[in-house]
Coordinates of C-alpha atoms in Angstrom, one line a residue:
S29 CA 81.5 101.9 59.4
L30 CA 82.2 101.4 63.1
A31 CA 82.6 98.1 64.9
Y32 CA 83.6 97.2 68.4
E33 CA 85.1 94.5 70.5
R34 CA 84.2 94.2 74.2
K35 CA 86.5 92.9 76.8
G36 CA 84.9 91.0 79.7
S37 CA 85.8 90.4 83.3
Y38 CA 88.1 87.5 82.5
G39 CA 89.5 88.7 79.2
S40 CA 86.7 87.3 77.1
K41 CA 85.6 89.3 74.0
S42 CA 82.2 89.7 72.4
S43 CA 80.7 91.7 69.6
S44 CA 77.6 93.8 69.3
P45 CA 74.8 91.9 71.2
N46 CA 72.0 93.4 69.1
G47 CA 73.7 93.6 65.8
N48 CA 73.6 97.4 65.8
A49 CA 76.5 99.3 64.3
L50 CA 78.0 102.0 66.4
G51 CA 76.8 105.4 65.3
M52 CA 73.2 104.4 65.0
V53 CA 70.6 104.7 67.8
T54 CA 67.3 102.7 67.6
R55 CA 64.5 105.0 68.9
S56 CA 61.2 103.6 70.1
D57 CA 59.4 106.8 69.2
D58 CA 60.4 106.6 65.5
T59 CA 59.2 103.7 63.3
S60 CA 60.3 102.6 59.9
E61 CA 58.0 101.5 57.0
D62 CA 57.9 97.9 58.3
G63 CA 56.7 99.2 61.7
N64 CA 59.9 98.4 63.5
P65 CA 61.9 101.0 65.5
A66 CA 64.0 103.2 63.2
A67 CA 67.7 103.7 63.5
S68 CA 68.8 107.3 63.1
M69 CA 72.3 108.8 62.8
A70 CA 73.8 110.1 66.1
V71 CA 75.1 113.5 66.9
P72 CA 77.9 114.4 69.4
T73 CA 75.4 115.9 71.8
D74 CA 73.1 112.8 71.8
D75 CA 73.1 111.4 75.3
S76 CA 71.3 108.2 74.1
E77 CA 74.1 107.4 71.8
K78 CA 76.7 108.0 74.5
E79 CA 74.8 105.7 76.8
L80 CA 74.5 103.0 74.1
V81 CA 78.2 103.1 73.3
A82 CA 79.2 103.0 77.0
Q83 CA 76.9 99.9 77.6
A84 CA 77.9 98.1 74.5
V85 CA 81.7 98.6 74.4
G86 CA 82.3 98.7 78.2
P87 CA 85.2 100.4 79.9
N88 CA 87.9 98.2 78.4
G89 CA 86.6 97.6 74.9
S90 CA 88.0 98.7 71.5
I91 CA 86.3 100.6 68.7
F92 CA 87.4 100.0 65.1
V93 CA 86.8 102.5 62.3
D94 CA 86.6 101.1 58.7
W95 CA 87.1 103.8 56.0
P96 CA 86.4 102.7 52.5
E97 CA 89.2 103.5 50.0
E98 CA 87.0 105.9 48.0
L99 CA 86.0 107.8 51.2
C100 CA 89.7 108.2 52.2
E101 CA 90.6 109.5 48.7
N102 CA 87.8 112.1 48.8
F103 CA 87.9 113.4 52.3
F104 CA 91.4 112.6 53.8
D105 CA 93.7 115.5 53.4
E106 CA 97.2 114.0 53.4
A107 CA 98.9 117.4 53.1
E108 CA 97.1 118.7 56.2
F109 CA 97.9 115.6 58.1
D110 CA 101.6 116.0 57.4
L111 CA 101.4 119.6 58.6
T112 CA 99.8 118.6 61.9
E113 CA 102.0 119.5 64.8
R114 CA 103.6 116.5 66.4
I115 CA 104.0 116.0 70.1
S116 CA 107.8 116.6 70.5
E117 CA 110.0 114.4 72.7
P118 CA 112.0 115.9 75.5
E119 CA 115.2 117.5 74.4
D120 CA 117.2 115.1 76.5
A121 CA 115.5 112.0 75.0
K122 CA 118.0 109.5 73.8
I123 CA 117.6 108.2 70.2
A124 CA 118.5 104.6 69.4
G125 CA 121.1 104.3 66.7
G126 CA 119.9 107.4 64.8
N127 CA 116.7 105.6 63.6
G128 CA 114.4 108.0 65.4
E129 CA 113.3 105.6 68.1
K130 CA 113.5 106.7 71.8
V131 CA 115.6 104.5 73.9
T132 CA 114.1 103.1 77.1
T133 CA 116.4 103.7 80.1
V134 CA 116.5 101.9 83.5
M135 CA 115.2 105.1 85.1
D136 CA 112.2 104.9 82.8
C137 CA 111.6 101.4 84.1
I138 CA 111.9 102.4 87.8
Q139 CA 109.6 105.4 87.3
K140 CA 107.1 103.1 85.5
Y141 CA 107.3 100.7 88.4
C142 CA 106.4 103.5 90.9
Q143 CA 103.6 104.8 88.7
M144 CA 100.0 104.6 90.0
E145 CA 98.0 102.0 88.0
Q146 CA 94.5 100.6 88.1
L147 CA 94.1 96.8 88.4
E148 CA 92.6 94.9 85.5
E149 CA 89.1 93.4 85.7
T150 CA 90.8 90.0 86.1
E151 CA 92.5 91.3 89.3
M152 CA 89.6 93.1 91.0
W153 CA 89.8 93.7 94.7
Y154 CA 87.0 93.2 97.2
C155 CA 86.1 96.5 98.9
N156 CA 84.7 96.2 102.5
K157 CA 82.9 99.5 102.2
C158 CA 81.4 98.9 98.7
K159 CA 80.8 95.3 99.4
D160 CA 81.7 94.5 95.8
H161 CA 84.8 93.7 93.7
V162 CA 86.3 96.9 92.2
R163 CA 89.2 97.8 90.0
A164 CA 91.4 99.3 92.8
W165 CA 94.4 101.6 92.3
K166 CA 97.8 100.6 93.5
Q167 CA 101.2 102.3 93.7
F168 CA 104.7 101.4 94.9
H169 CA 106.8 103.9 96.8
L170 CA 110.6 103.8 97.5
Y171 CA 110.9 104.7 101.2
R172 CA 114.6 104.0 101.8
A173 CA 117.4 103.1 99.5
P174 CA 119.5 99.9 100.2
P175 CA 123.3 99.8 100.2
I176 CA 123.2 97.3 97.3
L177 CA 120.6 97.8 94.6
I178 CA 119.8 94.8 92.3
V179 CA 117.6 95.7 89.3
H180 CA 116.0 92.6 87.7
L181 CA 114.7 93.5 84.2
K182 CA 111.5 91.8 83.1
R183 CA 112.8 89.9 80.0
F184 CA 110.0 87.3 79.6
H185 CA 106.4 88.1 78.7
Y186 CA 103.5 85.7 79.1
S187 CA 101.1 85.6 76.1
A188 CA 97.5 84.8 77.0
S189 CA 96.8 83.8 73.4
T190 CA 99.6 81.3 72.9
H191 CA 100.1 80.4 76.6
R192 CA 103.8 80.8 76.1
R193 CA 106.5 83.0 77.6
N194 CA 108.3 85.1 75.0
K195 CA 111.7 86.7 75.4
I196 CA 111.8 90.5 75.5
S197 CA 115.0 91.6 73.8
T198 CA 114.4 95.4 74.0
F199 CA 117.6 97.4 74.6
I200 CA 117.5 99.1 78.0
D201 CA 120.1 101.8 78.5
F202 CA 121.6 102.1 82.0
P203 CA 124.4 104.2 83.5
L204 CA 127.5 102.6 84.8
E205 CA 128.0 105.6 87.1
G206 CA 125.6 107.9 88.8
L207 CA 122.2 106.2 88.9
D208 CA 120.5 109.0 90.8
L209 CA 117.3 108.0 92.7
T210 CA 117.1 111.0 95.0
E211 CA 113.8 112.2 93.4
L212 CA 112.2 108.8 93.9
V213 CA 113.4 107.8 97.4
S214 CA 111.4 109.4 100.3
H215 CA 113.9 109.1 103.2
Y216 CA 117.7 109.1 103.3
Q217 CA 120.3 110.5 105.6
E218 CA 123.0 113.0 104.6
G219 CA 126.0 111.2 103.3
Q220 CA 123.8 108.2 102.2
E221 CA 122.1 109.8 99.2
P222 CA 120.6 107.1 96.8
I223 CA 123.2 107.5 94.1
Y224 CA 124.6 104.3 92.7
D225 CA 127.4 103.0 90.5
C226 CA 127.2 99.7 88.6
Y227 CA 129.7 97.0 89.6
A228 CA 128.3 93.9 87.8
V229 CA 125.8 92.9 85.0
S230 CA 124.3 89.4 84.3
N231 CA 123.4 88.8 80.7
H232 CA 121.0 86.3 79.2
Y233 CA 121.1 84.9 75.7
G234 CA 118.5 82.6 74.1
N235 CA 114.9 82.0 75.3
L236 CA 112.9 80.4 78.2
G237 CA 113.4 76.9 76.7
G238 CA 117.2 77.2 76.6
G239 CA 119.8 79.9 77.0
H240 CA 123.2 81.0 78.1
Y241 CA 124.4 83.3 80.9
T242 CA 127.4 85.6 80.9
A243 CA 128.5 88.4 83.3
Y244 CA 130.5 91.6 83.5
T245 CA 132.1 92.7 86.7
L246 CA 134.1 95.8 87.7
G247 CA 137.5 95.0 89.2
D248 CA 139.1 96.9 92.1
D249 CA 141.4 98.5 89.5
G250 CA 138.5 100.0 87.8
T251 CA 138.5 97.8 84.7
W252 CA 135.6 95.6 83.4
C253 CA 136.0 91.9 82.9
H254 CA 133.8 89.5 80.9
Y255 CA 133.0 86.0 82.2
D256 CA 131.7 83.4 79.8
D257 CA 131.9 79.9 81.4
S258 CA 135.6 79.3 81.9
R259 CA 136.7 82.1 79.6
V260 CA 137.6 85.4 81.2
T261 CA 138.3 88.5 79.1
S262 CA 139.8 91.5 81.0
S263 CA 140.1 95.2 80.1
M264 CA 136.7 95.4 78.5
S265 CA 135.5 98.7 77.2
P266 CA 132.6 100.2 79.4
T267 CA 130.6 100.6 76.2
E268 CA 130.6 96.8 75.7
V269 CA 129.0 96.3 79.1
I270 CA 125.7 98.0 78.1
T271 CA 123.9 95.6 75.7
E272 CA 120.4 94.3 75.0
A273 CA 121.3 91.1 76.7
A274 CA 121.5 92.7 80.2
Y275 CA 119.2 90.9 82.5
V276 CA 120.2 91.8 86.1
L277 CA 122.0 95.0 87.1
Y278 CA 124.0 95.2 90.3
Y279 CA 124.5 98.7 91.8
R280 CA 126.5 99.9 94.9
R281 CA 125.6 103.0 96.8
R282 CA 128.4 105.5 96.7
D283 CA 128.8 105.7 100.5
V284 CA 129.5 101.9 100.7
E285 CA 133.1 101.1 101.3
V286 CA 134.7 98.5 99.0
G287 CA 137.2 95.9 100.1

C-alpha cells in the first residue's frame, strides 16, 4: 500500500484529504455496484493519476511504501539486489577510520555553502514581476579572498520538533597547510592566490547549555601548542590538532607576512 505525508507552507503536515490511497484513481465515468464512482488501478502513463498525486502530495511531501512481509518474500530478489551496481565514490574520497564512511572535509563545507539552493516554503520571497510569493533560488559567490580567513563551522542545529539546539559533533577534516580556494574565488592578483595555511583552531566541548573551549596555535618556530585555561602544552603533534571538537578555523593567506 502507499501512503503520503504533505508538507504545507509553514512546515505543517497532513494526510490524504479524501481518504484515497495513492495508486488508485476515482473516475466519474465508472461506477461501482453501489452507484458511487469506482476506483481503478493506475498505470504509469495515466495522466489523471499523475495529476492526483501532484495535487495530493505537493512539491515537498513524502510518499511511503508499505510492503507486506509475504509480498517481500515472494517478489523481492535479494541476490539481484546485491548484484546491483553501486554508485562508486571518487577515488580520492577519504574514508573515516576504515569503517567505510566518507569523511566530510572543510572544502566540502565551503563548496556546499556556495552551492545554488532553493528557498523553503517558509522562506518564500515576494516577486515584483509575479506579484506573488515564490520559492526563489539563491547562491553565494566568493569574489575576493581575504588575507585572513576564519571558517566558523556550524556545530549547533535547531530542531523544529523539540525546539532545542543540538550539538553537531561530526568530524570535519581540514588541512593545516594548503587550503586551496583558487577554483572558488573569482578574482585575485598574481602573488595573492587564495591558498591558506592554518595557524589556529578553537575547540568546543559540551553542548549549548554548558561547555568548555580550548585552542591550538602555531608558534613562530613551527610547532603547535595547546591552550586549556591556564595549562599550555607545547610541541603538539599536528595530527592532534585535527579533531571532531574543532569549531573555528583560522587561516592565513600564504602571501601575508608574519611577525
